[in-house]
Short mmCIF file of C-alpha atoms in Angstrom, two decimals:
data_model
loop_
_atom_site.label_atom_id
_atom_site.label_comp_id
_atom_site.label_asym_id
_atom_site.label_seq_id
_atom_site.Cartn_x
_atom_site.Cartn_y
_atom_site.Cartn_z
CA MET A 1 6.04 -15.46 -27.70
CA TYR A 2 5.08 -17.68 -24.78
CA ARG A 3 6.91 -20.45 -23.02
CA ASP A 4 5.25 -23.41 -21.40
CA VAL A 5 8.22 -24.41 -19.25
CA MET A 6 8.90 -22.45 -16.07
CA GLN A 7 12.43 -21.10 -15.80
CA PRO A 8 14.18 -22.03 -12.55
CA ARG A 9 13.88 -19.34 -9.91
CA ARG A 10 17.60 -19.22 -9.31
CA ASP A 11 18.28 -18.62 -13.00
CA PHE A 12 15.97 -15.63 -12.84
CA LEU A 13 17.58 -14.19 -9.74
CA SER A 14 20.96 -14.40 -11.38
CA ARG A 15 19.71 -12.52 -14.43
CA ALA A 16 17.61 -10.04 -12.47
CA ALA A 17 20.66 -8.99 -10.49
CA GLN A 18 22.04 -7.49 -13.72
CA GLY A 19 19.20 -5.00 -14.15
CA ILE A 20 15.78 -3.87 -13.02
CA GLY A 21 14.40 -7.30 -13.78
CA SER A 22 11.26 -6.72 -15.85
CA LEU A 23 12.82 -8.22 -18.95
CA ALA A 24 14.43 -10.93 -16.87
CA PHE A 25 10.94 -12.06 -15.85
CA ALA A 26 9.67 -11.99 -19.42
CA THR A 27 9.73 -15.72 -19.98
CA LEU A 28 8.55 -16.73 -16.52
CA PHE A 29 5.14 -18.32 -16.08
CA GLY A 30 3.93 -17.61 -19.61
CA ARG A 31 4.17 -13.83 -19.44
CA ARG A 32 4.67 -11.79 -22.59
CA ALA A 33 8.31 -11.48 -23.59
CA ASP A 34 8.08 -7.92 -24.95
CA ALA A 35 7.86 -6.07 -21.61
CA ALA A 36 9.51 -2.70 -21.94
CA THR A 37 12.19 -1.79 -19.40
CA LEU A 38 12.12 1.88 -18.38
CA GLN A 39 14.71 3.75 -16.42
CA PRO A 40 13.81 2.97 -12.79
CA ARG A 41 13.63 5.84 -10.34
CA ALA A 42 12.76 3.66 -7.34
CA LYS A 43 13.69 0.16 -6.27
CA ARG A 44 11.12 -0.45 -3.55
CA VAL A 45 7.64 0.67 -2.47
CA LEU A 46 6.20 1.46 0.96
CA TRP A 47 2.37 1.44 0.86
CA LEU A 48 0.79 3.22 3.84
CA TYR A 49 -2.89 2.33 3.78
CA MET A 50 -5.33 4.53 5.67
CA ASP A 51 -8.12 1.99 5.85
CA GLY A 52 -11.67 3.25 6.28
CA GLY A 53 -11.67 6.43 4.22
CA ILE A 54 -9.60 9.29 5.61
CA SER A 55 -11.25 12.67 5.04
CA HIS A 56 -9.41 14.79 2.49
CA LEU A 57 -11.42 17.80 3.69
CA ASP A 58 -9.80 17.56 7.13
CA THR A 59 -6.26 16.71 6.07
CA PHE A 60 -4.87 17.78 2.66
CA ASP A 61 -7.63 19.64 0.79
CA PRO A 62 -8.72 22.81 2.64
CA LYS A 63 -12.05 24.30 1.59
CA PRO A 64 -12.87 27.79 2.91
CA ARG A 65 -16.36 27.47 1.40
CA LEU A 66 -17.17 24.81 4.01
CA THR A 67 -16.41 27.29 6.79
CA LYS A 68 -18.42 30.01 5.08
CA ASP A 69 -21.49 27.79 4.53
CA HIS A 70 -21.23 25.69 7.69
CA GLY A 71 -24.66 24.57 8.85
CA GLN A 72 -26.37 25.58 5.60
CA PRO A 73 -28.14 23.15 3.24
CA PHE A 74 -25.71 21.62 0.77
CA PRO A 75 -26.36 23.40 -2.54
CA MET A 76 -25.11 20.75 -4.99
CA LYS A 77 -26.88 17.61 -6.17
CA ILE A 78 -26.12 14.85 -3.67
CA GLU A 79 -25.31 11.42 -5.04
CA ALA A 80 -26.50 8.31 -3.21
CA THR A 81 -24.49 7.79 -0.03
CA GLN A 82 -23.86 4.73 2.08
CA PHE A 83 -26.53 5.54 4.67
CA ASP A 84 -28.45 8.42 3.06
CA SER A 85 -28.52 10.32 6.36
CA ASN A 86 -27.34 13.57 4.85
CA GLY A 87 -27.30 16.86 6.67
CA PRO A 88 -25.95 20.39 6.14
CA VAL A 89 -22.50 21.59 5.14
CA LEU A 90 -19.85 20.65 7.70
CA LYS A 91 -16.69 22.71 8.10
CA SER A 92 -13.46 21.09 9.15
CA PRO A 93 -12.89 21.10 12.92
CA TRP A 94 -9.16 21.56 12.24
CA ASN A 95 -7.19 24.53 10.99
CA PHE A 96 -5.01 24.35 7.91
CA LYS A 97 -1.62 26.01 7.58
CA GLN A 98 0.97 26.29 4.85
CA HIS A 99 4.19 24.38 5.46
CA GLY A 100 7.70 24.25 4.08
CA GLN A 101 9.20 26.40 1.37
CA SER A 102 6.47 25.15 -0.96
CA GLY A 103 3.65 26.43 1.25
CA LEU A 104 1.81 23.09 1.04
CA TRP A 105 -1.50 23.18 2.92
CA ILE A 106 -1.81 20.49 5.61
CA SER A 107 -4.17 20.44 8.58
CA GLU A 108 -3.12 20.51 12.20
CA LEU A 109 -3.95 16.79 12.41
CA PHE A 110 -0.43 16.09 11.07
CA PRO A 111 2.07 18.35 12.88
CA LYS A 112 5.01 15.96 12.41
CA LEU A 113 4.24 14.97 8.82
CA SER A 114 3.93 18.68 7.99
CA GLU A 115 7.67 18.97 8.56
CA HIS A 116 8.08 16.92 5.37
CA ALA A 117 5.73 19.07 3.28
CA ASP A 118 8.39 19.75 0.67
CA ARG A 119 8.70 16.03 0.04
CA LEU A 120 5.00 15.38 -0.62
CA ALA A 121 3.15 15.36 -3.94
CA VAL A 122 -0.53 15.50 -2.97
CA ILE A 123 -3.00 14.33 -5.59
CA ARG A 124 -6.31 16.02 -4.73
CA SER A 125 -8.35 14.54 -7.56
CA MET A 126 -8.29 10.78 -6.94
CA THR A 127 -11.53 8.85 -7.52
CA ASN A 128 -12.73 5.31 -6.96
CA GLU A 129 -15.34 3.22 -8.77
CA ASN A 130 -17.27 2.37 -5.64
CA ALA A 131 -18.00 3.66 -2.14
CA ILE A 132 -18.49 0.33 -0.35
CA HIS A 133 -15.44 -0.53 1.75
CA ALA A 134 -14.64 -4.02 0.50
CA THR A 135 -15.24 -3.20 -3.15
CA ALA A 136 -13.34 0.08 -2.94
CA ASN A 137 -10.45 -1.66 -1.19
CA TYR A 138 -10.28 -4.25 -3.97
CA TRP A 139 -10.20 -1.46 -6.54
CA MET A 140 -7.41 0.35 -4.74
CA HIS A 141 -5.30 -2.75 -4.16
CA THR A 142 -6.00 -4.87 -7.25
CA GLY A 143 -7.46 -2.55 -9.88
CA TRP A 144 -10.70 -4.53 -9.89
CA GLY A 145 -13.77 -4.39 -7.68
CA GLN A 146 -14.08 -8.09 -6.87
CA MET A 147 -11.88 -10.56 -5.06
CA GLY A 148 -9.67 -12.85 -7.08
CA ARG A 149 -7.32 -10.45 -8.84
CA PRO A 150 -3.67 -10.09 -7.78
CA GLY A 151 -2.84 -7.20 -5.48
CA ILE A 152 -0.38 -4.53 -6.54
CA GLY A 153 2.26 -5.96 -4.20
CA ALA A 154 1.93 -9.38 -5.84
CA TRP A 155 2.19 -7.82 -9.31
CA ILE A 156 5.36 -5.95 -8.35
CA ASN A 157 6.82 -9.03 -6.67
CA TYR A 158 6.05 -10.98 -9.85
CA GLY A 159 7.51 -8.33 -12.12
CA LEU A 160 10.66 -7.51 -10.15
CA GLY A 161 11.15 -10.07 -7.39
CA SER A 162 13.01 -9.39 -4.16
CA GLU A 163 16.51 -7.98 -3.88
CA ALA A 164 17.02 -10.20 -0.84
CA ASP A 165 17.55 -13.97 -1.10
CA ASP A 166 16.51 -14.58 2.50
CA LEU A 167 13.36 -12.39 2.66
CA PRO A 168 10.14 -12.28 0.66
CA GLY A 169 9.56 -9.76 -2.10
CA PHE A 170 6.21 -8.70 -0.61
CA VAL A 171 5.51 -8.24 3.11
CA VAL A 172 2.30 -7.12 4.83
CA LEU A 173 2.87 -5.67 8.30
CA ASN A 174 -0.49 -6.25 9.94
CA SER A 175 -0.87 -3.71 12.75
CA GLY A 176 -4.12 -5.28 13.92
CA LEU A 177 -6.65 -4.84 11.13
CA LEU A 178 -6.55 -5.98 7.54
CA PRO A 179 -8.60 -3.70 5.27
CA ILE A 180 -12.22 -4.76 4.84
CA GLY A 181 -12.15 -7.50 2.22
CA GLY A 182 -9.34 -9.23 4.11
CA ILE A 183 -6.28 -10.94 2.75
CA GLU A 184 -7.83 -11.00 -0.74
CA ASN A 185 -6.64 -7.41 -1.09
CA TYR A 186 -3.08 -8.73 -1.20
CA LYS A 187 -3.14 -12.28 -2.54
CA SER A 188 -1.53 -13.43 -5.77
CA GLY A 189 -4.84 -14.23 -7.49
CA PHE A 190 -4.13 -15.99 -10.76
CA LEU A 191 -0.40 -15.23 -10.52
CA PRO A 192 1.82 -18.04 -9.23
CA ALA A 193 1.31 -18.39 -5.49
CA SER A 194 4.96 -17.73 -4.68
CA PHE A 195 4.40 -14.04 -5.45
CA GLY A 196 1.74 -13.56 -2.80
CA PRO A 197 2.29 -11.78 0.52
CA THR A 198 4.09 -12.88 3.63
CA VAL A 199 2.13 -11.47 6.58
CA PHE A 200 3.90 -10.36 9.75
CA GLU A 201 1.35 -10.09 12.54
CA ARG A 202 1.37 -7.47 15.27
CA ASN A 203 1.40 -9.89 18.18
CA ASP A 204 3.91 -12.59 19.06
CA PRO A 205 4.71 -14.66 17.24
CA MET A 206 4.79 -12.18 14.36
CA VAL A 207 5.89 -15.03 12.13
CA PRO A 208 4.88 -18.53 13.32
CA ASN A 209 7.14 -21.57 13.48
CA LEU A 210 10.41 -19.68 13.23
CA HIS A 211 12.08 -21.99 15.72
CA PRO A 212 11.51 -25.68 14.97
CA ALA A 213 11.27 -27.97 17.96
CA ASP A 214 13.61 -30.46 16.30
CA ALA A 215 15.84 -28.98 13.60
CA ALA A 216 17.22 -32.34 12.48
CA ARG A 217 13.73 -33.79 12.11
CA GLN A 218 12.61 -30.75 10.14
CA ALA A 219 15.58 -31.13 7.79
CA ARG A 220 14.61 -34.75 7.11
CA GLN A 221 11.01 -33.75 6.48
CA LEU A 222 12.03 -31.03 4.05
CA ALA A 223 14.33 -33.40 2.20
CA ALA A 224 11.53 -35.95 1.88
CA ILE A 225 9.11 -33.29 0.62
CA ALA A 226 11.70 -32.11 -1.92
CA ASP A 227 12.13 -35.68 -3.22
CA LEU A 228 8.38 -36.10 -3.61
CA ASP A 229 8.06 -32.75 -5.37
CA ARG A 230 10.86 -33.56 -7.79
CA SER A 231 9.35 -36.94 -8.54
CA PHE A 232 5.94 -35.38 -9.22
CA SER A 233 7.44 -32.67 -11.42
CA ASP A 234 9.43 -35.21 -13.43
CA ARG A 235 6.19 -37.00 -14.25
CA HIS A 236 3.82 -34.08 -14.72
CA GLY A 237 5.89 -31.02 -15.54
CA GLN A 238 6.06 -28.03 -13.22
CA PRO A 239 2.55 -26.91 -12.26
CA ASP A 240 2.28 -23.75 -10.21
CA ALA A 241 0.97 -25.52 -7.12
CA ILE A 242 4.09 -27.66 -6.91
CA GLU A 243 6.63 -25.10 -8.09
CA SER A 244 5.28 -22.40 -5.80
CA GLY A 245 5.20 -24.87 -2.93
CA ILE A 246 8.87 -25.64 -3.48
CA ARG A 247 9.76 -21.94 -3.56
CA ASN A 248 7.73 -21.23 -0.44
CA TYR A 249 9.34 -24.10 1.47
CA GLU A 250 12.77 -22.80 0.46
CA LEU A 251 11.90 -19.27 1.53
CA ALA A 252 10.40 -20.46 4.82
CA ALA A 253 13.64 -22.25 5.66
CA ARG A 254 15.64 -19.10 4.95
CA LEU A 255 13.25 -17.00 7.04
CA GLN A 256 14.06 -19.10 10.08
CA THR A 257 17.57 -17.69 9.88
CA SER A 258 16.93 -14.14 8.71
CA VAL A 259 13.75 -13.08 10.52
CA PRO A 260 14.77 -13.39 14.20
CA GLY A 261 17.49 -10.78 13.73
CA LEU A 262 15.19 -8.63 11.64
CA LEU A 263 12.56 -8.54 14.38
CA ASP A 264 15.04 -7.77 17.16
CA LEU A 265 14.45 -4.05 17.58
CA SER A 266 16.75 -3.96 20.59
CA GLN A 267 19.47 -3.48 17.99
CA GLU A 268 18.03 0.00 17.41
CA THR A 269 19.10 2.83 19.69
CA THR A 270 16.78 4.26 22.31
CA VAL A 271 16.87 7.54 20.39
CA THR A 272 15.63 5.81 17.24
CA GLN A 273 12.86 3.97 19.06
CA ARG A 274 11.74 7.19 20.72
CA LEU A 275 11.80 8.96 17.34
CA TYR A 276 9.30 6.42 15.98
CA GLY A 277 6.98 6.90 18.94
CA MET A 278 7.65 3.54 20.55
CA GLU A 279 7.64 5.19 23.99
CA ASP A 280 4.50 7.25 23.36
CA ASP A 281 1.68 7.30 25.91
CA PHE A 282 -0.78 6.26 23.19
CA GLU A 283 -0.80 2.50 22.60
CA HIS A 284 -1.62 2.75 18.91
CA THR A 285 1.25 5.16 18.24
CA ARG A 286 3.60 2.61 19.82
CA THR A 287 2.13 -0.15 17.63
CA TYR A 288 2.35 1.81 14.40
CA GLY A 289 5.81 3.11 15.30
CA ARG A 290 7.09 -0.44 15.69
CA GLN A 291 5.63 -1.36 12.32
CA CYS A 292 7.21 1.64 10.62
CA LEU A 293 10.60 0.76 12.10
CA LEU A 294 10.21 -2.82 10.91
CA ALA A 295 9.29 -1.47 7.48
CA ARG A 296 12.56 0.46 7.34
CA ARG A 297 14.49 -2.67 8.26
CA LEU A 298 12.70 -4.68 5.58
CA LEU A 299 13.22 -2.04 2.91
CA GLU A 300 16.91 -1.60 3.64
CA ARG A 301 17.34 -5.37 3.32
CA GLY A 302 15.85 -5.37 -0.17
CA VAL A 303 12.17 -6.30 0.26
CA ARG A 304 10.47 -4.94 -2.84
CA PHE A 305 7.01 -4.04 -1.52
CA VAL A 306 6.03 -3.38 2.10
CA THR A 307 2.56 -2.36 3.24
CA ILE A 308 1.43 -1.38 6.74
CA THR A 309 -2.17 -1.74 7.89
CA MET A 310 -3.94 0.28 10.59
CA PRO A 311 -4.13 -0.71 14.27
CA ARG A 312 -7.47 -1.27 16.03
CA VAL A 313 -8.16 2.39 16.72
CA GLN A 314 -11.67 3.51 17.73
CA ASN A 315 -13.12 0.01 18.24
CA ASP A 316 -12.15 -1.20 14.77
CA ASN A 317 -13.69 1.84 13.06
CA ARG A 318 -10.46 2.71 11.29
CA TRP A 319 -10.79 6.15 9.62
CA ASP A 320 -14.47 5.42 8.99
CA ALA A 321 -15.93 8.51 10.69
CA HIS A 322 -19.68 8.14 10.18
CA GLY A 323 -20.02 9.84 13.55
CA ASP A 324 -17.78 11.61 16.06
CA LEU A 325 -15.45 12.85 13.34
CA GLN A 326 -13.22 14.77 15.74
CA LYS A 327 -12.46 11.83 18.03
CA ASN A 328 -12.05 9.38 15.16
CA HIS A 329 -9.65 11.42 13.06
CA SER A 330 -7.75 12.82 16.03
CA GLU A 331 -6.93 9.36 17.36
CA ASN A 332 -6.10 7.89 13.96
CA ALA A 333 -3.88 10.84 13.08
CA ARG A 334 -2.11 10.58 16.43
CA THR A 335 -1.52 6.90 15.64
CA VAL A 336 0.30 7.47 12.35
CA ASP A 337 1.67 11.02 12.32
CA GLN A 338 4.86 10.66 14.35
CA PRO A 339 5.80 7.17 13.05
CA ILE A 340 5.41 8.15 9.38
CA ALA A 341 7.37 11.36 9.87
CA ALA A 342 10.09 9.45 11.71
CA LEU A 343 10.26 6.84 8.96
CA MET A 344 10.69 9.52 6.31
CA SER A 345 13.45 11.21 8.31
CA ASP A 346 15.17 7.89 8.93
CA LEU A 347 14.99 6.82 5.28
CA ALA A 348 16.37 10.21 4.21
CA ALA A 349 19.23 10.04 6.74
CA ARG A 350 20.20 6.63 5.37
CA SER A 351 19.92 7.80 1.73
CA LEU A 352 17.12 5.28 1.25
CA LEU A 353 14.50 7.85 0.33
CA ASP A 354 16.26 8.07 -3.05
CA ASP A 355 15.34 4.42 -3.67
CA VAL A 356 11.97 4.06 -1.89
CA LEU A 357 8.63 5.29 -3.21
CA ILE A 358 6.15 6.05 -0.41
CA VAL A 359 2.43 5.89 -1.21
CA PHE A 360 -0.08 7.19 1.36
CA THR A 361 -3.57 6.24 0.25
CA THR A 362 -7.07 5.30 1.29
CA GLU A 363 -10.08 3.76 -0.47
CA PHE A 364 -12.16 6.95 -0.73
CA GLY A 365 -12.75 10.31 0.96
CA ARG A 366 -15.62 11.74 2.99
CA THR A 367 -18.58 13.98 2.19
CA PRO A 368 -18.55 17.76 2.71
CA PHE A 369 -21.96 17.52 4.35
CA THR A 370 -22.77 15.74 7.58
CA GLN A 371 -23.95 12.24 8.22
CA GLY A 372 -26.12 12.59 11.30
CA SER A 373 -24.84 15.48 13.39
CA ASP A 374 -21.07 15.03 13.54
CA GLY A 375 -19.90 12.53 10.92
CA ARG A 376 -19.10 12.31 7.23
CA ASP A 377 -20.26 9.58 4.85
CA HIS A 378 -18.23 7.84 2.12
CA ASN A 379 -17.25 9.87 -0.95
CA GLN A 380 -15.75 8.16 -3.99
CA TYR A 381 -15.95 11.20 -6.28
CA GLY A 382 -12.88 13.07 -5.12
CA PHE A 383 -10.26 12.55 -2.43
CA SER A 384 -6.56 12.96 -1.69
CA VAL A 385 -3.56 10.65 -1.69
CA TRP A 386 0.11 11.55 -1.61
CA LEU A 387 3.40 10.16 -2.83
CA ALA A 388 6.95 10.92 -1.72
CA GLY A 389 10.47 9.69 -2.16
CA ALA A 390 12.17 8.29 -5.22
CA GLY A 391 11.22 9.99 -8.48
CA ILE A 392 8.60 12.31 -6.96
CA LYS A 393 8.48 16.11 -7.10
CA GLY A 394 7.93 17.30 -3.56
CA GLY A 395 5.99 20.26 -2.22
CA MET A 396 3.21 20.23 -4.78
CA THR A 397 -0.45 19.48 -5.34
CA TYR A 398 -1.97 18.01 -8.46
CA GLY A 399 -5.60 18.08 -9.50
CA ALA A 400 -8.46 19.66 -7.60
CA THR A 401 -11.94 19.10 -6.25
CA ASP A 402 -14.76 21.66 -6.48
CA GLU A 403 -15.10 24.48 -3.94
CA PHE A 404 -16.87 22.14 -1.50
CA GLY A 405 -14.40 19.28 -2.00
CA TYR A 406 -17.18 16.99 -3.21
CA LYS A 407 -16.05 15.94 -6.69
CA ALA A 408 -12.81 16.02 -8.66
CA VAL A 409 -13.00 18.73 -11.31
CA GLU A 410 -9.40 19.12 -12.48
CA ASN A 411 -7.04 16.36 -13.67
CA THR A 412 -9.37 13.65 -12.39
CA GLN A 413 -7.45 10.44 -11.62
CA LEU A 414 -8.49 6.80 -11.62
CA VAL A 415 -7.02 4.12 -9.40
CA HIS A 416 -5.45 2.72 -12.60
CA ASP A 417 -3.54 5.98 -13.06
CA LEU A 418 -2.04 5.67 -9.59
CA HIS A 419 -1.02 2.07 -10.30
CA ALA A 420 0.47 3.00 -13.67
CA THR A 421 2.52 5.74 -12.02
CA ILE A 422 3.86 3.43 -9.31
CA LEU A 423 4.95 0.86 -11.89
CA HIS A 424 6.51 3.59 -14.04
CA VAL A 425 8.62 4.87 -11.13
CA LEU A 426 9.83 1.29 -10.64
CA GLY A 427 10.89 1.13 -14.28
CA VAL A 428 7.99 -1.02 -15.50
CA ASP A 429 5.60 -0.16 -18.34
CA HIS A 430 2.16 -0.95 -16.97
CA GLU A 431 0.89 -1.91 -20.43
CA HIS A 432 3.50 -4.65 -20.76
CA LEU A 433 3.53 -6.23 -17.32
CA THR A 434 1.03 -8.95 -18.20
CA TYR A 435 0.08 -12.50 -17.32
CA ARG A 436 -1.87 -14.90 -19.51
CA PHE A 437 -4.83 -16.41 -17.71
CA GLY A 438 -8.01 -17.92 -19.10
CA GLY A 439 -7.00 -17.19 -22.67
CA ARG A 440 -6.22 -13.49 -22.33
CA ASP A 441 -3.42 -11.25 -21.11
CA TYR A 442 -4.24 -9.54 -17.82
CA ARG A 443 -2.48 -6.59 -16.28
CA LEU A 444 -2.81 -4.60 -13.05
CA THR A 445 -4.29 -1.62 -14.90
CA ASP A 446 -6.66 -3.73 -17.04
CA VAL A 447 -7.15 -1.68 -20.25
CA HIS A 448 -6.81 1.69 -18.51
CA GLY A 449 -4.21 3.82 -16.78
CA ASN A 450 -2.06 6.84 -17.57
CA VAL A 451 1.15 7.77 -15.81
CA ILE A 452 0.74 10.97 -13.77
CA ARG A 453 3.85 12.56 -15.21
CA ASP A 454 3.41 16.02 -13.70
CA ILE A 455 4.30 14.73 -10.22
CA LEU A 456 7.50 13.03 -11.42
CA LYS A 457 10.99 14.51 -11.43
#
């Protein structure tokens, strides 16, 4: 059954407060009313995006065969690569060790994160449909390889909304670089615009126009806009452009009150700030540490989906180590290692890790053979991501690549499977979270996706 009339937002929030909210949204914006409500294991998601293609072979998927055959011709059939400048087998420059009671293998690039080994479920068999940055980023964020589809944060915001009345349901903490493909990775697409992201920038002002020059004048302007919107809606119904505009104006007004206190990190102790790396000698560690601390403050206030982008490490190269692999990955790992570990410790100490699902992902991995003399090219055929927190079995690996780490050969996973699993942990059946657009029902996972149940508690 479908409804043509949009239910008032406040009516939804009242109903959503009584449960996980997926059924409460069922009649909003023409979505199917038969969405199944599962038992939620998480309330919120933190999406840590390692933009550029972090190498699984140098982080979470050790391959002794690379060390044995280092410098030898690669013996397997090589698929087309981004630059087709393919050389011999390249061993990892970093040592791997087992960590925690589980004995999880993690490289020395992540000494702080390794302390949380027993919390991580590493999927070593993730694949992507494409090895071009923008297209692969769209796949990872939206489940489709072209711009125009809603991002996963927008889908979750649409399906569950925010637990906070004075903050958005979906926040992007931009540390300096949006993933290649830009804001289209996150936008609401064909979903109502009010479910799209609110972007907090790295530099001041992180959120523009928080302090109006003339509060009384602004109040009069908002009242006039509200009157015009109501008049238009009375004549023409409640089109998304108007309804979403109203909701966004209302939220913007509330942000002027809530955000200044949120951004005031002086409320945090010196010990906490030091824990996150905000006093580190490395500029990018300080930047990412601040973003991770802001993420904790957003999550504990009820924001449903928070994502953090990468700073401008290595002249905007991100993790994209086509050359100088050691410098690239060393600096990027130094940027994120301490802040992520601190965030996990802080969430656990506040009992928030029981409610927050952490997803550490990238768009693809790297090749086990060289590009040029000291780089690795893009590899979509097998790479690693990890999940931690609410609903996740820690201290385990799932799936596997071949002995060179080139292609997934065991429990191969699609991006749709990762998305289905995230929704499942939130209590949402990915097959029923749909939106009617252009005469058909769309969903984040398209017509694919299987929940990766072996990593769930």
